[in-house]
Amino acid sequence: MTRLQTAIPISIEWMDNHIKLLNQQALPHITEYIDLYTLQDVYEAITALKVRGAPAIGITAAFGLAMSAQNYEIDELEAFLVKLQKEKEYLNSSRPTAVNLSWALNRLINSIGNARSVNEAKTDLLHEAIQIQAEDEAMCRQIGENALLLLTPGDSVMTICNAGSIATAKYGTALAPFHLASERGKHFHVYACETRPVLQGARLTAWELQQSGVETTLITDNMAAHTMKTKKIKAVIVGADRIAANGDTANKIGTYGLALIAKSLQIPFYVAAPSSSFDLTLKNGDSIPIEERNLEEVTTLNGTQIAPEGIQVYNPAFDVTSSELITAIITEKGILYPSYTESIKNQLLRY
Ligand code: MRU
C-alpha cells in the first residue's frame, strides 16, 4: 500500500479484514507493522502503547470494534447490540485519560441506530470507523493550517511527547504545522522534550520529524527551562488527551511544567487538538481521570534497572494544565482564546 511510503508516517491502516498497525513500541530502531485480527489484539496494542496518542487510540478502537463485530454469528439485532456494547466497554477500559477513545466508540454504537438488519449494522460500523479516520486526517490538516496563523517558519518551537502524525490519522495536532510547512519547503526548528518515562519525544517525535525532514533538536525534560530561556524559543505547542469545558487540558506528564515555565518567560503556550478531544461534560480539569502506569516504566530504562529494588514509585502518565496558562487552543474549527468557557461554547459548538 503506497500510503505507508509517504514521508509523513502513517500508523493505522484498515486492510479489509484486519488492522495494520505501526508498532510504536519498536520505534525508532525497528519500523515494523503488526497485524491485529481480534478484539484482544487491539486491547493489548492499546495498553502496551503499540498504538498511542489520543486520536490514534480512538481510530484503532473504532476499527477494532467494527472488525470484531463482522465475526459475530448472531441474527437478532438486539442480541447483536448487547454483544457490541459489551465489547465496546472492554475496549473503553484500555486507557482512561484520552476522551477520543469513548468518543469514537460511542460514534460506532450510534452509527447503527437506523440499521434494519445485522448485516446492515455490520456495514454501518465499518463505514463509521473509516469515516472517523478520514475526518481525523482532515481535522489535523486544518489544525496545522490554523496553527500556521500563529507560528512563523524559521522560529524555534518546543513540544513534548508525540502529538504527531503517528498519534493521529495523519499530520498530527501539535506537529501538523511543522509537517505542512515542510511540504511547502518552509522550516521550523523543533525542540523535542524526550518525555520520560517512556520517551515518546526521543523515540517517536524525533523519528517522525526526521522522516519528514523537520529540523529537530532533542533535549531531556529537565533542560526545558534553560532551553526556553537561551534558545529563543518563540512558542510551546502540545497536544491534548482531554479538554474540559473551561479549557483545562490533560496531556502527557510534563506538559503542566512546560506551561508554567512558558508563562514565567512570557512565551506563548498553545494546545492543538481536534473537537474529538473536548469533554464538555466536565466543568474543569479536576475530574479528568489520570492514568497511573506500572512502576517499571520509572525504575527501568530500556529494560535496565536504574533504581534500587523496592523503591516506592509514583507514575502518573498525564497532568492537567490550567486554562489560565494556555495562550490559545488551536482546533480544526479555529483558534480559541480565553475565556475558554465562552469561546468553546461560541466557536466549537457553533457548527
Ligand atoms: O501516553 P500517550 O503516548 O498516549 O500520550 C499521548 C499524548 O499525551 C499526546 O500529546 C496526546 O494524546 C495528543 S496526540 C495528538
XYZ file of N, CA, C and O and ligand atoms in Angstrom, residues 49 52-55 57 95 98 160-164 167-168 172-174 200 238-241 251-252 272 291 317-318, ligand 1:
131
model
N 0.889 0.350 24.492
C 1.370 1.557 23.793
C 1.959 1.249 22.402
O 2.789 2.006 21.908
N -0.600 4.672 20.360
C -0.835 5.625 21.447
C -1.066 6.984 20.816
O -0.892 7.152 19.603
N -1.435 7.964 21.645
C -1.850 9.256 21.107
C -3.370 9.218 20.995
O -3.923 8.268 20.415
N -4.029 10.250 21.559
C -5.481 10.200 21.746
C -6.270 9.860 20.471
O -7.054 8.905 20.457
N -6.086 10.599 19.362
C -6.894 10.276 18.179
C -6.590 8.883 17.617
O -7.505 8.160 17.198
N -5.644 6.234 19.242
C -6.278 5.234 20.105
C -7.757 5.094 19.703
O -8.284 3.985 19.564
N -7.560 2.391 28.243
C -6.827 3.544 28.781
C -7.847 4.605 29.200
O -8.787 4.869 28.450
N -7.535 9.646 27.587
C -7.911 10.225 26.291
C -9.401 10.020 26.021
O -9.872 8.888 25.913
N 6.351 18.530 23.508
C 6.585 17.386 24.399
C 5.776 16.214 23.896
O 4.770 16.391 23.190
N 6.206 15.022 24.227
C 5.526 13.788 23.852
C 5.485 13.669 22.336
O 6.349 14.219 21.631
N 4.515 12.972 21.803
C 4.335 12.915 20.348
C 2.875 13.152 20.050
O 2.027 12.286 20.276
N 2.566 14.372 19.602
C 1.224 14.696 19.131
C 1.341 14.835 17.620
O 0.988 15.845 17.023
N 1.875 13.786 17.020
C 2.237 13.846 15.608
C 1.370 12.987 14.728
O 0.317 12.484 15.140
N 0.280 9.685 15.951
C -0.666 9.716 17.066
C -2.082 10.031 16.575
O -3.009 10.169 17.382
N -2.217 10.160 15.258
C -3.500 10.550 14.648
C -3.652 9.763 13.331
O -2.881 8.852 13.065
N -0.966 14.823 12.558
C -0.851 15.128 13.973
C -1.580 16.409 14.322
O -2.258 17.020 13.477
N -1.430 16.813 15.578
C -2.049 18.070 16.019
C -0.936 19.094 16.255
O -0.721 19.969 15.425
N -0.162 18.912 17.336
C 0.931 19.858 17.615
C 2.001 19.831 16.533
O 2.655 20.848 16.278
N 8.320 9.166 24.475
C 7.636 9.408 23.198
C 8.323 10.522 22.404
O 8.254 10.534 21.173
N 1.619 21.855 22.212
C 1.427 20.483 22.714
C 0.070 19.968 22.251
O -0.794 20.729 21.813
N -0.120 18.657 22.389
C -1.416 18.048 22.076
C -2.299 18.001 23.311
O -2.020 18.661 24.323
N -3.378 17.214 23.225
C -4.293 17.084 24.362
C -4.923 15.704 24.358
O -5.162 15.123 23.300
N -5.175 15.208 25.550
C -5.915 13.942 25.694
C -7.355 14.179 26.098
O -8.225 13.365 25.806
N -2.759 16.405 29.254
C -1.826 15.939 28.219
C -0.684 15.219 28.931
O -0.654 15.118 30.160
N 0.247 14.740 28.154
C 1.363 13.946 28.692
C 2.020 14.603 29.900
O 2.207 15.820 29.935
N -2.960 22.148 20.757
C -3.545 21.857 19.441
C -4.330 20.553 19.543
O -3.764 19.515 19.925
N -4.369 8.495 34.226
C -3.845 7.125 34.206
C -2.548 7.037 35.013
O -1.671 7.884 34.872
N 0.688 9.212 34.115
C 1.046 9.332 32.693
C 0.650 10.695 32.113
O 1.106 11.058 31.024
N -0.193 11.427 32.832
C -0.694 12.711 32.311
C -0.739 13.733 33.441
O -0.702 13.367 34.621
O 0.597 8.098 26.618
P 0.444 8.611 25.222
O 1.686 8.451 24.400
O -0.782 8.036 24.552
O 0.191 10.170 25.399
C -0.025 10.935 24.250
C -0.176 12.392 24.489
O -0.140 12.860 25.599
C -0.450 13.251 23.276
O 0.092 14.521 23.432
C -1.969 13.376 23.076
O -2.576 12.116 23.104
C -2.302 14.050 21.785
S -1.883 13.088 20.352
C -2.362 14.030 19.020
